[in-house]
PDB file of C-alpha atoms in Angstrom:
ATOM      1  CA  UNK A  13     -88.671 -18.622 -85.955  1.00 41.00           C
ATOM      2  CA  UNK A  14     -85.376 -19.774 -84.642  1.00 43.00           C
ATOM      3  CA  UNK A  15     -82.520 -17.828 -83.182  1.00 43.00           C
ATOM      4  CA  UNK A  16     -79.507 -16.912 -85.071  1.00 44.00           C
ATOM      5  CA  UNK A  17     -77.405 -19.835 -86.214  1.00 48.00           C
ATOM      6  CA  UNK A  18     -74.273 -17.909 -86.192  1.00 55.00           C
ATOM      7  CA  UNK A  19     -73.994 -14.117 -85.617  1.00 65.00           C
ATOM      8  CA  UNK A  20     -70.172 -13.704 -86.468  1.00 83.00           C
ATOM      9  CA  UNK A  21     -69.217 -11.506 -89.364  1.00 90.00           C
ATOM     10  CA  UNK A  22     -66.693 -13.224 -91.576  1.00 93.00           C
ATOM     11  CA  UNK A  23     -65.168 -13.020 -95.096  1.00 95.00           C
ATOM     12  CA  UNK A  24     -66.142 -15.471 -97.753  1.00 96.00           C
ATOM     13  CA  UNK A  25     -64.558 -16.024-101.160  1.00 97.00           C
ATOM     14  CA  UNK A  26     -66.266 -16.800-104.555  1.00 97.00           C
ATOM     15  CA  UNK A  27     -65.244 -20.188-105.510  1.00 96.00           C
ATOM     16  CA  UNK A  28     -67.596 -20.666-108.596  1.00 96.00           C
ATOM     17  CA  UNK A  29     -69.816 -18.594-110.397  1.00 97.00           C
ATOM     18  CA  UNK A  30     -72.434 -20.232-112.467  1.00 96.00           C
ATOM     19  CA  UNK A  31     -74.902 -18.547-114.914  1.00 96.00           C
ATOM     20  CA  UNK A  32     -78.234 -19.990-114.746  1.00 96.00           C
ATOM     21  CA  UNK A  33     -81.392 -19.432-117.011  1.00 95.00           C
ATOM     22  CA  UNK A  34     -83.565 -16.639-116.178  1.00 93.00           C
ATOM     23  CA  UNK A  35     -80.894 -14.172-115.295  1.00 94.00           C
ATOM     24  CA  UNK A  36     -80.106 -16.058-111.983  1.00 96.00           C
ATOM     25  CA  UNK A  37     -76.523 -16.210-110.841  1.00 97.00           C
ATOM     26  CA  UNK A  38     -75.550 -19.262-108.851  1.00 97.00           C
ATOM     27  CA  UNK A  39     -72.473 -18.558-106.654  1.00 97.00           C
ATOM     28  CA  UNK A  40     -70.520 -20.803-104.215  1.00 95.00           C
ATOM     29  CA  UNK A  41     -68.750 -19.252-101.171  1.00 95.00           C
ATOM     30  CA  UNK A  42     -66.230 -20.678 -99.147  1.00 94.00           C
ATOM     31  CA  UNK A  43     -63.530 -19.528 -96.167  1.00 93.00           C
ATOM     32  CA  UNK A  44     -60.332 -18.372 -97.935  1.00 93.00           C
ATOM     33  CA  UNK A  45     -58.353 -20.797 -96.128  1.00 90.00           C
ATOM     34  CA  UNK A  46     -60.712 -23.704 -96.751  1.00 87.00           C
ATOM     35  CA  UNK A  47     -61.822 -24.042 -93.283  1.00 86.00           C
ATOM     36  CA  UNK A  48     -65.195 -25.589 -92.201  1.00 86.00           C
ATOM     37  CA  UNK A  49     -68.229 -23.105 -92.295  1.00 90.00           C
ATOM     38  CA  UNK A  50     -70.899 -23.210 -89.524  1.00 90.00           C
ATOM     39  CA  UNK A  51     -73.658 -25.605 -90.049  1.00 91.00           C
ATOM     40  CA  UNK A  52     -76.838 -24.164 -91.335  1.00 94.00           C
ATOM     41  CA  UNK A  53     -80.353 -25.813 -91.310  1.00 95.00           C
ATOM     42  CA  UNK A  54     -82.585 -25.905 -94.489  1.00 96.00           C
ATOM     43  CA  UNK A  55     -84.614 -22.616 -94.959  1.00 96.00           C
ATOM     44  CA  UNK A  56     -81.514 -20.530 -93.459  1.00 95.00           C
ATOM     45  CA  UNK A  57     -80.089 -17.467 -95.217  1.00 94.00           C
ATOM     46  CA  UNK A  58     -76.804 -15.416 -94.933  1.00 94.00           C
ATOM     47  CA  UNK A  59     -76.496 -11.756 -94.922  1.00 92.00           C
ATOM     48  CA  UNK A  60     -74.120 -10.378 -97.552  1.00 93.00           C
ATOM     49  CA  UNK A  61     -72.589  -6.823 -97.571  1.00 91.00           C
ATOM     50  CA  UNK A  62     -72.465  -5.178-100.994  1.00 87.00           C
ATOM     51  CA  UNK A  63     -70.215  -2.184-101.304  1.00 74.00           C
ATOM     52  CA  UNK A  64     -71.557   0.628-103.603  1.00 55.00           C
ATOM     53  CA  UNK A  65     -69.252   3.496-103.514  1.00 51.00           C
ATOM     54  CA  UNK A  66     -69.296   4.961-100.104  1.00 46.00           C
ATOM     55  CA  UNK A  67     -72.224   3.072 -98.945  1.00 52.00           C
ATOM     56  CA  UNK A  68     -73.091  -0.660 -97.921  1.00 69.00           C
ATOM     57  CA  UNK A  69     -76.044  -2.492 -98.668  1.00 80.00           C
ATOM     58  CA  UNK A  70     -76.918  -5.676 -96.606  1.00 85.00           C
ATOM     59  CA  UNK A  71     -78.932  -8.277 -98.523  1.00 87.00           C
ATOM     60  CA  UNK A  72     -80.439 -11.551 -97.448  1.00 89.00           C
ATOM     61  CA  UNK A  73     -80.063 -14.590 -99.736  1.00 94.00           C
ATOM     62  CA  UNK A  74     -81.080 -18.179 -98.932  1.00 96.00           C
ATOM     63  CA  UNK A  75     -78.840 -21.037 -98.963  1.00 96.00           C
ATOM     64  CA  UNK A  76     -79.959 -23.463-101.584  1.00 96.00           C
ATOM     65  CA  UNK A  77     -77.288 -26.342-101.334  1.00 92.00           C
ATOM     66  CA  UNK A  78     -77.460 -29.476 -99.198  1.00 93.00           C
ATOM     67  CA  UNK A  79     -76.973 -28.214 -95.664  1.00 91.00           C
ATOM     68  CA  UNK A  80     -74.474 -31.236 -95.184  1.00 83.00           C
ATOM     69  CA  UNK A  81     -72.140 -29.534 -97.811  1.00 73.00           C
ATOM     70  CA  UNK A  82     -71.115 -26.665 -95.342  1.00 63.00           C
ATOM     71  CA  UNK A  83     -69.599 -28.952 -93.041  1.00 59.00           C
ATOM     72  CA  UNK A  84     -65.919 -30.228 -92.719  1.00 53.00           C
ATOM     73  CA  UNK A  85     -63.021 -28.975 -94.584  1.00 53.00           C
ATOM     74  CA  UNK A  86     -63.572 -27.170 -98.047  1.00 61.00           C
ATOM     75  CA  UNK A  87     -67.129 -26.820 -97.078  1.00 83.00           C
ATOM     76  CA  UNK A  88     -69.117 -24.226 -98.853  1.00 91.00           C
ATOM     77  CA  UNK A  89     -72.429 -22.191 -99.171  1.00 94.00           C
ATOM     78  CA  UNK A  90     -74.282 -21.643-102.343  1.00 96.00           C
ATOM     79  CA  UNK A  91     -76.879 -18.998-103.082  1.00 97.00           C
ATOM     80  CA  UNK A  92     -78.796 -18.122-106.353  1.00 97.00           C
ATOM     81  CA  UNK A  93     -79.516 -14.419-107.017  1.00 96.00           C
ATOM     82  CA  UNK A  94     -81.853 -12.904-109.554  1.00 94.00           C
ATOM     83  CA  UNK A  95     -80.605  -9.960-111.344  1.00 92.00           C
ATOM     84  CA  UNK A  96     -83.659  -7.567-110.962  1.00 82.00           C
ATOM     85  CA  UNK A  97     -83.007  -4.016-112.730  1.00 72.00           C
ATOM     86  CA  UNK A  98     -86.095  -2.870-110.832  1.00 70.00           C
ATOM     87  CA  UNK A  99     -84.615  -3.761-107.424  1.00 67.00           C
ATOM     88  CA  UNK A 100     -82.881  -1.155-105.229  1.00 64.00           C
ATOM     89  CA  UNK A 101     -79.459  -2.000-106.545  1.00 66.00           C
ATOM     90  CA  UNK A 102     -78.568  -4.842-104.435  1.00 79.00           C
ATOM     91  CA  UNK A 103     -78.864  -7.801-106.991  1.00 85.00           C
ATOM     92  CA  UNK A 104     -77.312  -5.779-109.715  1.00 87.00           C
ATOM     93  CA  UNK A 105     -74.367  -4.987-107.643  1.00 88.00           C
ATOM     94  CA  UNK A 106     -74.057  -8.800-106.521  1.00 92.00           C
ATOM     95  CA  UNK A 107     -73.913  -9.880-110.138  1.00 93.00           C
ATOM     96  CA  UNK A 108     -71.320  -7.335-111.013  1.00 91.00           C
ATOM     97  CA  UNK A 109     -69.214  -7.863-107.890  1.00 92.00           C
ATOM     98  CA  UNK A 110     -69.431 -11.883-107.619  1.00 95.00           C
ATOM     99  CA  UNK A 111     -66.332 -12.721-109.784  1.00 95.00           C
ATOM    100  CA  UNK A 112     -64.279 -15.957-109.049  1.00 96.00           C
ATOM    101  CA  UNK A 113     -61.849 -14.774-106.204  1.00 95.00           C
ATOM    102  CA  UNK A 114     -63.728 -12.009-105.162  1.00 94.00           C
ATOM    103  CA  UNK A 115     -64.858 -11.820-101.379  1.00 94.00           C
ATOM    104  CA  UNK A 116     -67.817 -10.585 -99.568  1.00 95.00           C
ATOM    105  CA  UNK A 117     -68.440  -9.877 -95.852  1.00 94.00           C
ATOM    106  CA  UNK A 118     -71.028 -12.147 -94.636  1.00 95.00           C
ATOM    107  CA  UNK A 119     -73.315 -12.663 -91.548  1.00 92.00           C
ATOM    108  CA  UNK A 120     -75.032 -15.672 -90.448  1.00 90.00           C
ATOM    109  CA  UNK A 121     -76.442 -18.227 -91.433  1.00 94.00           C
ATOM    110  CA  UNK A 122     -79.552 -17.398 -89.825  1.00 90.00           C
ATOM    111  CA  UNK A 123     -82.935 -19.330 -90.002  1.00 93.00           C
ATOM    112  CA  UNK A 124     -86.474 -17.400 -89.905  1.00 89.00           C
ATOM    113  CA  UNK A 125     -87.888 -20.071 -92.322  1.00 94.00           C
ATOM    114  CA  UNK A 126     -87.316 -23.347 -90.303  1.00 95.00           C
ATOM    115  CA  UNK A 127     -88.437 -26.805 -91.678  1.00 97.00           C
ATOM    116  CA  UNK A 128     -90.621 -28.989 -89.612  1.00 97.00           C
ATOM    117  CA  UNK A 129     -88.637 -32.011 -89.953  1.00 97.00           C
ATOM    118  CA  UNK A 130     -91.253 -34.190 -88.062  1.00 96.00           C
ATOM    119  CA  UNK A 131     -94.067 -33.530 -90.623  1.00 97.00           C
ATOM    120  CA  UNK A 132     -95.811 -36.523 -91.964  1.00 97.00           C
ATOM    121  CA  UNK A 133     -96.203 -34.791 -95.311  1.00 98.00           C
ATOM    122  CA  UNK A 134     -94.532 -31.423 -96.628  1.00 98.00           C
ATOM    123  CA  UNK A 135     -95.469 -29.548 -99.677  1.00 98.00           C
ATOM    124  CA  UNK A 136     -93.125 -27.048-101.004  1.00 98.00           C
ATOM    125  CA  UNK A 137     -93.987 -24.026-103.473  1.00 98.00           C
ATOM    126  CA  UNK A 138     -91.311 -22.203-105.108  1.00 98.00           C
ATOM    127  CA  UNK A 139     -91.840 -19.182-107.502  1.00 97.00           C
ATOM    128  CA  UNK A 140     -88.913 -18.000-109.594  1.00 95.00           C
ATOM    129  CA  UNK A 141     -85.946 -17.293-107.366  1.00 95.00           C
ATOM    130  CA  UNK A 142     -88.262 -18.408-104.394  1.00 96.00           C
ATOM    131  CA  UNK A 143     -86.913 -21.910-105.392  1.00 98.00           C
ATOM    132  CA  UNK A 144     -83.599 -21.285-103.520  1.00 97.00           C
ATOM    133  CA  UNK A 145     -84.673 -22.262 -99.929  1.00 97.00           C
ATOM    134  CA  UNK A 146     -86.769 -24.949-101.256  1.00 98.00           C
ATOM    135  CA  UNK A 147     -83.915 -26.815-102.632  1.00 98.00           C
ATOM    136  CA  UNK A 148     -82.043 -27.019 -99.261  1.00 97.00           C
ATOM    137  CA  UNK A 149     -85.207 -28.272 -97.807  1.00 98.00           C
ATOM    138  CA  UNK A 150     -85.536 -30.959-100.521  1.00 98.00           C
ATOM    139  CA  UNK A 151     -82.173 -32.275 -99.747  1.00 97.00           C
ATOM    140  CA  UNK A 152     -83.028 -32.245 -96.027  1.00 97.00           C
ATOM    141  CA  UNK A 153     -86.286 -34.107 -96.438  1.00 98.00           C
ATOM    142  CA  UNK A 154     -84.735 -36.565 -98.617  1.00 97.00           C
ATOM    143  CA  UNK A 155     -82.030 -37.429 -96.149  1.00 96.00           C
ATOM    144  CA  UNK A 156     -84.671 -37.915 -93.512  1.00 97.00           C
ATOM    145  CA  UNK A 157     -86.679 -40.018 -95.876  1.00 97.00           C
ATOM    146  CA  UNK A 158     -89.876 -37.682 -95.598  1.00 97.00           C
ATOM    147  CA  UNK A 159     -92.807 -37.647 -97.617  1.00 98.00           C
ATOM    148  CA  UNK A 160     -92.539 -34.407 -99.837  1.00 98.00           C
ATOM    149  CA  UNK A 161     -93.385 -32.742-103.244  1.00 98.00           C
ATOM    150  CA  UNK A 162     -91.844 -29.645-104.517  1.00 98.00           C
ATOM    151  CA  UNK A 163     -93.652 -27.358-106.842  1.00 98.00           C
ATOM    152  CA  UNK A 164     -91.601 -25.129-109.059  1.00 98.00           C
ATOM    153  CA  UNK A 165     -93.231 -22.249-110.961  1.00 97.00           C
ATOM    154  CA  UNK A 166     -91.353 -20.131-113.618  1.00 96.00           C
ATOM    155  CA  UNK A 167     -92.300 -17.913-116.496  1.00 94.00           C
ATOM    156  CA  UNK A 168     -91.028 -20.454-119.143  1.00 95.00           C
ATOM    157  CA  UNK A 169     -88.911 -23.603-119.422  1.00 92.00           C
ATOM    158  CA  UNK A 170     -86.136 -21.514-120.933  1.00 93.00           C
ATOM    159  CA  UNK A 171     -86.144 -19.214-117.701  1.00 93.00           C
ATOM    160  CA  UNK A 172     -85.890 -22.219-115.331  1.00 97.00           C
ATOM    161  CA  UNK A 173     -82.990 -22.124-113.129  1.00 97.00           C
ATOM    162  CA  UNK A 174     -81.293 -25.332-111.287  1.00 97.00           C
ATOM    163  CA  UNK A 175     -82.791 -27.622-113.857  1.00 96.00           C
ATOM    164  CA  UNK A 176     -79.592 -29.509-114.160  1.00 94.00           C
ATOM    165  CA  UNK A 177     -79.129 -29.611-110.144  1.00 94.00           C
ATOM    166  CA  UNK A 178     -82.730 -31.060-109.945  1.00 97.00           C
ATOM    167  CA  UNK A 179     -82.390 -33.585-112.725  1.00 97.00           C
ATOM    168  CA  UNK A 180     -79.242 -35.087-111.122  1.00 96.00           C
ATOM    169  CA  UNK A 181     -80.693 -34.921-107.470  1.00 97.00           C
ATOM    170  CA  UNK A 182     -81.757 -38.180-105.910  1.00 97.00           C
ATOM    171  CA  UNK A 183     -85.031 -36.364-105.108  1.00 98.00           C
ATOM    172  CA  UNK A 184     -85.748 -34.775-108.488  1.00 97.00           C
ATOM    173  CA  UNK A 185     -88.632 -37.186-109.283  1.00 97.00           C
ATOM    174  CA  UNK A 186     -90.581 -35.214-106.444  1.00 98.00           C
ATOM    175  CA  UNK A 187     -90.465 -31.996-108.499  1.00 98.00           C
ATOM    176  CA  UNK A 188     -93.301 -30.743-110.485  1.00 97.00           C
ATOM    177  CA  UNK A 189     -92.746 -28.008-112.953  1.00 97.00           C
ATOM    178  CA  UNK A 190     -95.216 -25.395-113.946  1.00 97.00           C
ATOM    179  CA  UNK A 191     -94.416 -22.789-116.444  1.00 95.00           C
ATOM    180  CA  UNK A 192     -96.560 -19.802-117.208  1.00 93.00           C
ATOM    181  CA  UNK A 193     -96.093 -20.547-121.055  1.00 92.00           C
ATOM    182  CA  UNK A 194     -97.721 -23.978-120.725  1.00 86.00           C
ATOM    183  CA  UNK A 195    -101.394 -24.899-121.410  1.00 88.00           C
ATOM    184  CA  UNK A 196    -103.633 -24.007-118.300  1.00 87.00           C
ATOM    185  CA  UNK A 197    -103.846 -27.633-117.316  1.00 84.00           C
ATOM    186  CA  UNK A 198    -100.023 -27.634-116.647  1.00 91.00           C
ATOM    187  CA  UNK A 199     -99.824 -24.516-114.679  1.00 94.00           C
ATOM    188  CA  UNK A 200     -99.895 -24.393-110.847  1.00 96.00           C
ATOM    189  CA  UNK A 201    -103.556 -24.923-109.585  1.00 96.00           C
ATOM    190  CA  UNK A 202    -104.208 -24.521-105.909  1.00 96.00           C
ATOM    191  CA  UNK A 203    -107.288 -26.343-105.944  1.00 94.00           C
ATOM    192  CA  UNK A 204    -105.592 -29.277-107.573  1.00 96.00           C
ATOM    193  CA  UNK A 205    -102.053 -28.925-106.061  1.00 97.00           C
ATOM    194  CA  UNK A 206    -102.551 -28.140-102.556  1.00 98.00           C
ATOM    195  CA  UNK A 207    -102.850 -31.236-100.365  1.00 97.00           C
ATOM    196  CA  UNK A 208    -105.698 -31.975 -97.835  1.00 96.00           C
ATOM    197  CA  UNK A 209    -105.561 -30.054 -94.873  1.00 97.00           C
ATOM    198  CA  UNK A 210    -103.916 -32.058 -91.920  1.00 95.00           C
ATOM    199  CA  UNK A 211    -102.359 -31.604 -88.610  1.00 97.00           C
ATOM    200  CA  UNK A 212     -99.296 -33.348 -89.861  1.00 97.00           C
ATOM    201  CA  UNK A 213     -99.019 -31.447 -93.289  1.00 98.00           C
ATOM    202  CA  UNK A 214     -96.911 -28.430 -93.674  1.00 98.00           C
ATOM    203  CA  UNK A 215     -96.672 -26.067 -96.636  1.00 98.00           C
ATOM    204  CA  UNK A 216     -93.661 -23.793 -97.431  1.00 98.00           C
ATOM    205  CA  UNK A 217     -94.046 -20.953 -99.846  1.00 98.00           C
ATOM    206  CA  UNK A 218     -91.328 -18.512-101.407  1.00 97.00           C
ATOM    207  CA  UNK A 219     -91.341 -16.178-104.215  1.00 94.00           C
ATOM    208  CA  UNK A 220     -92.577 -13.000-105.660  1.00 91.00           C
ATOM    209  CA  UNK A 221     -95.100 -11.336-103.294  1.00 89.00           C
ATOM    210  CA  UNK A 222     -98.092 -11.615-105.680  1.00 92.00           C
ATOM    211  CA  UNK A 223     -97.331 -15.518-106.088  1.00 95.00           C
ATOM    212  CA  UNK A 224     -97.112 -16.011-102.346  1.00 95.00           C
ATOM    213  CA  UNK A 225    -100.172 -14.116-101.500  1.00 94.00           C
ATOM    214  CA  UNK A 226    -101.880 -16.157-103.993  1.00 97.00           C
ATOM    215  CA  UNK A 227    -100.669 -19.469-102.776  1.00 98.00           C
ATOM    216  CA  UNK A 228    -100.871 -18.603 -99.000  1.00 96.00           C
ATOM    217  CA  UNK A 229    -104.651 -17.150 -99.520  1.00 97.00           C
ATOM    218  CA  UNK A 230    -105.625 -20.414-101.356  1.00 98.00           C
ATOM    219  CA  UNK A 231    -104.238 -22.509 -98.540  1.00 98.00           C
ATOM    220  CA  UNK A 232    -106.035 -20.613 -95.733  1.00 96.00           C
ATOM    221  CA  UNK A 233    -109.297 -20.785 -97.917  1.00 97.00           C
ATOM    222  CA  UNK A 234    -108.780 -24.683 -98.150  1.00 97.00           C
ATOM    223  CA  UNK A 235    -108.767 -24.849 -94.377  1.00 97.00           C
ATOM    224  CA  UNK A 236    -105.060 -25.053 -93.778  1.00 98.00           C
ATOM    225  CA  UNK A 237    -104.078 -24.063 -90.300  1.00 96.00           C
ATOM    226  CA  UNK A 238    -102.022 -20.821 -90.198  1.00 93.00           C
ATOM    227  CA  UNK A 239     -99.259 -22.334 -88.238  1.00 93.00           C
ATOM    228  CA  UNK A 240     -98.778 -24.822 -90.832  1.00 96.00           C
ATOM    229  CA  UNK A 241     -98.320 -22.383 -93.687  1.00 96.00           C
ATOM    230  CA  UNK A 242     -94.783 -21.121 -93.702  1.00 95.00           C
ATOM    231  CA  UNK A 243     -93.567 -18.412 -95.816  1.00 93.00           C
ATOM    232  CA  UNK A 244     -90.458 -16.122 -96.463  1.00 91.00           C
ATOM    233  CA  UNK A 245     -90.562 -12.936 -98.502  1.00 85.00           C
ATOM    234  CA  UNK A 246     -87.468 -11.990-100.353  1.00 77.00           C
ATOM    235  CA  UNK A 247     -88.936  -8.393-100.692  1.00 70.00           C
ATOM    236  CA  UNK A 248     -92.142  -6.660-100.278  1.00 68.00           C
ATOM    237  CA  UNK A 249     -94.110  -3.562-101.564  1.00 72.00           C
ATOM    238  CA  UNK A 250     -94.251  -1.596 -98.287  1.00 81.00           C
ATOM    239  CA  UNK A 251     -95.915   1.700 -97.552  1.00 86.00           C
ATOM    240  CA  UNK A 252     -94.404   2.934 -94.448  1.00 87.00           C
ATOM    241  CA  UNK A 253     -95.934   6.564 -94.450  1.00 91.00           C
ATOM    242  CA  UNK A 254     -98.942   7.581 -92.334  1.00 94.00           C
ATOM    243  CA  UNK A 255    -100.023   9.863 -89.499  1.00 94.00           C
ATOM    244  CA  UNK A 256     -97.437  11.136 -87.023  1.00 94.00           C
ATOM    245  CA  UNK A 257     -96.885   9.581 -83.568  1.00 96.00           C
ATOM    246  CA  UNK A 258     -94.490   9.366 -80.756  1.00 96.00           C
ATOM    247  CA  UNK A 259     -92.020   6.546 -79.727  1.00 95.00           C
ATOM    248  CA  UNK A 260     -90.354   6.209 -76.397  1.00 96.00           C
ATOM    249  CA  UNK A 261     -87.137   4.016 -75.921  1.00 94.00           C
ATOM    250  CA  UNK A 262     -87.949   3.099 -72.330  1.00 94.00           C
ATOM    251  CA  UNK A 263     -84.395   2.083 -71.431  1.00 93.00           C
ATOM    252  CA  UNK A 264     -82.724   4.784 -72.904  1.00 90.00           C
ATOM    253  CA  UNK A 265     -85.538   7.516 -71.664  1.00 92.00           C
ATOM    254  CA  UNK A 266     -85.528   9.012 -75.293  1.00 93.00           C
ATOM    255  CA  UNK A 267     -88.905  10.086 -76.848  1.00 95.00           C
ATOM    256  CA  UNK A 268     -88.932  10.804 -80.581  1.00 94.00           C
ATOM    257  CA  UNK A 269     -91.744  12.202 -82.970  1.00 96.00           C
ATOM    258  CA  UNK A 270     -92.190   9.910 -86.073  1.00 95.00           C
ATOM    259  CA  UNK A 271     -93.335  12.016 -89.067  1.00 94.00           C
ATOM    260  CA  UNK A 272     -95.643  11.007 -91.648  1.00 94.00           C
ATOM    261  CA  UNK A 273     -92.784  10.402 -94.110  1.00 91.00           C
ATOM    262  CA  UNK A 274     -90.567   9.055 -91.481  1.00 94.00           C
ATOM    263  CA  UNK A 275     -89.760   5.543 -89.987  1.00 94.00           C
ATOM    264  CA  UNK A 276     -89.140   4.511 -86.303  1.00 95.00           C
ATOM    265  CA  UNK A 277     -85.554   3.351 -86.994  1.00 93.00           C
ATOM    266  CA  UNK A 278     -84.743   6.740 -88.748  1.00 93.00           C
ATOM    267  CA  UNK A 279     -86.378   8.634 -85.873  1.00 93.00           C
ATOM    268  CA  UNK A 280     -84.563   6.814 -83.218  1.00 93.00           C
ATOM    269  CA  UNK A 281     -81.239   7.124 -85.175  1.00 91.00           C
ATOM    270  CA  UNK A 282     -81.288  10.868 -85.318  1.00 94.00           C
ATOM    271  CA  UNK A 283     -81.778  10.824 -81.715  1.00 93.00           C
ATOM    272  CA  UNK A 284     -78.628   8.682 -81.168  1.00 92.00           C
ATOM    273  CA  UNK A 285     -80.396   5.090 -80.665  1.00 93.00           C
ATOM    274  CA  UNK A 286     -79.228   2.823 -83.241  1.00 88.00           C
ATOM    275  CA  UNK A 287     -81.252  -0.132 -84.220  1.00 90.00           C
ATOM    276  CA  UNK A 288     -79.837  -2.610 -86.721  1.00 84.00           C
ATOM    277  CA  UNK A 289     -81.643  -2.370 -90.024  1.00 84.00           C
ATOM    278  CA  UNK A 290     -80.869  -4.362 -93.288  1.00 79.00           C
ATOM    279  CA  UNK A 291     -83.700  -4.922 -95.728  1.00 78.00           C
ATOM    280  CA  UNK A 292     -85.682  -1.862 -94.819  1.00 81.00           C
ATOM    281  CA  UNK A 293     -88.883  -3.669 -96.228  1.00 82.00           C
ATOM    282  CA  UNK A 294     -90.075  -5.634 -93.361  1.00 83.00           C
ATOM    283  CA  UNK A 295     -88.791  -9.116 -94.655  1.00 84.00           C
ATOM    284  CA  UNK A 296     -85.693  -9.990 -92.814  1.00 84.00           C
ATOM    285  CA  UNK A 297     -86.371  -9.556 -89.146  1.00 84.00           C
ATOM    286  CA  UNK A 298     -83.271  -7.832 -88.138  1.00 85.00           C
ATOM    287  CA  UNK A 299     -84.868  -4.981 -86.596  1.00 91.00           C
ATOM    288  CA  UNK A 300     -87.578  -6.611 -84.756  1.00 94.00           C
ATOM    289  CA  UNK A 301     -88.130  -4.774 -81.196  1.00 94.00           C
ATOM    290  CA  UNK A 302     -90.276  -5.588 -78.371  1.00 95.00           C
ATOM    291  CA  UNK A 303     -93.107  -3.311 -77.636  1.00 96.00           C
ATOM    292  CA  UNK A 304     -94.052  -2.644 -74.102  1.00 96.00           C
ATOM    293  CA  UNK A 305     -96.848  -0.198 -74.670  1.00 95.00           C
ATOM    294  CA  UNK A 306     -99.257   1.026 -77.480  1.00 96.00           C
ATOM    295  CA  UNK A 307    -100.560  -0.560 -80.665  1.00 96.00           C
ATOM    296  CA  UNK A 308     -98.393  -1.424 -83.577  1.00 96.00           C
ATOM    297  CA  UNK A 309     -99.500  -0.761 -87.162  1.00 95.00           C
ATOM    298  CA  UNK A 310     -97.740  -3.704 -88.860  1.00 96.00           C
ATOM    299  CA  UNK A 311     -96.408  -3.175 -92.217  1.00 93.00           C
ATOM    300  CA  UNK A 312     -93.905  -6.013 -92.374  1.00 89.00           C
ATOM    301  CA  UNK A 313     -94.083  -9.470 -94.070  1.00 83.00           C
ATOM    302  CA  UNK A 314     -92.004 -11.083 -91.517  1.00 87.00           C
ATOM    303  CA  UNK A 315     -93.968 -11.580 -88.403  1.00 90.00           C
ATOM    304  CA  UNK A 316     -96.711 -14.411 -88.214  1.00 84.00           C
ATOM    305  CA  UNK A 317    -100.313 -13.473 -87.971  1.00 84.00           C
ATOM    306  CA  UNK A 318    -100.204 -14.760 -84.475  1.00 86.00           C
ATOM    307  CA  UNK A 319     -97.395 -12.470 -83.559  1.00 89.00           C
ATOM    308  CA  UNK A 320     -98.992  -9.435 -85.081  1.00 90.00           C
ATOM    309  CA  UNK A 321    -102.012 -10.113 -83.042  1.00 90.00           C
ATOM    310  CA  UNK A 322    -100.178 -10.346 -79.747  1.00 93.00           C
ATOM    311  CA  UNK A 323     -98.907  -6.722 -80.654  1.00 93.00           C
ATOM    312  CA  UNK A 324     -95.619  -7.474 -78.667  1.00 95.00           C
ATOM    313  CA  UNK A 325     -93.159  -6.968 -81.353  1.00 96.00           C
ATOM    314  CA  UNK A 326     -92.600  -4.487 -84.276  1.00 96.00           C
ATOM    315  CA  UNK A 327     -90.437  -4.265 -87.295  1.00 95.00           C
ATOM    316  CA  UNK A 328     -89.203  -0.447 -86.950  1.00 96.00           C
ATOM    317  CA  UNK A 329     -87.853  -0.038 -90.479  1.00 93.00           C
ATOM    318  CA  UNK A 330     -91.438   0.066 -91.961  1.00 93.00           C
ATOM    319  CA  UNK A 331     -94.262  -0.519 -89.236  1.00 96.00           C
ATOM    320  CA  UNK A 332     -95.899   2.428 -87.470  1.00 96.00           C
ATOM    321  CA  UNK A 333     -98.384   2.994 -84.834  1.00 96.00           C
ATOM    322  CA  UNK A 334    -102.271   2.835 -84.299  1.00 95.00           C
ATOM    323  CA  UNK A 335    -102.011   4.241 -81.202  1.00 95.00           C
ATOM    324  CA  UNK A 336    -100.729   7.961 -80.419  1.00 96.00           C
ATOM    325  CA  UNK A 337     -97.588   6.575 -78.961  1.00 95.00           C
ATOM    326  CA  UNK A 338     -95.378   3.476 -78.487  1.00 96.00           C
ATOM    327  CA  UNK A 339     -93.111   2.334 -75.986  1.00 96.00           C
ATOM    328  CA  UNK A 340     -90.399   0.095 -77.128  1.00 95.00           C
ATOM    329  CA  UNK A 341     -87.912  -1.912 -75.001  1.00 94.00           C
ATOM    330  CA  UNK A 342     -84.810  -0.304 -75.948  1.00 93.00           C
TER     331      UNK A 342
END
């Protein structure tokens, strides 16, 4: 995981709104004065604040365009957002607010889904809206003249966004489409479509949680090293409840009780210790905090298996404690 590419908050304007199939909205964002935007690397995302009445929701959206397009005068960022009526309201609000000429408060770009640019072979798996970071990766891998394949899975051809973009891209021939309404032989088959495990082969997976768990599980079973299986969750079904425990903020000298229905972040906030929280589902990494003592009960989808095993970090928006108490470096 990389550090933030840029942590500055800025206002960006919607310069183009494109309705894609599958209820996906493609939006281009630029500085109001046309100034150059901070460069981003493939796999990066931006945080967008969505105003809803008196509250503000922060949501994370992967940058899907060629990373080179952000640089220079009149550069822009491009994202794709699925309108999901079953979400917590962020995607619906974005579709409503993203009118040409409208503006958003934006932070980033940040990259927790870095591309291993020196890999001998790269295989990308995008499910539904999970195609967005894969498009930026495809642009970058093409620029580097690397060997790669992109598997794009959707419900049907009619619900497949970005087809025009892929059709005209110089790397479009590297994309394999899989649709749920096609015959079984044309759907994604991990036994057939996963490459042979190799130290120089890297896999990238993004999409709905069930899709990701399926592909990642198959990759591990096939013998791919966990360090070579990269994933980014847009959202996750998380159960943040459990037995109560205590949390001590070592630098602040404050100890709080975290109840069965509580979260560490909320308990600390009531005691005057604020930790930035954005996704509240353990997928964005904003709230990751160092653990000095105690055993975390990881409920997130952000930390790697190795980081979880170390037990030195925790996502305080959703994770809990296996021990009676935790001591955090805050």
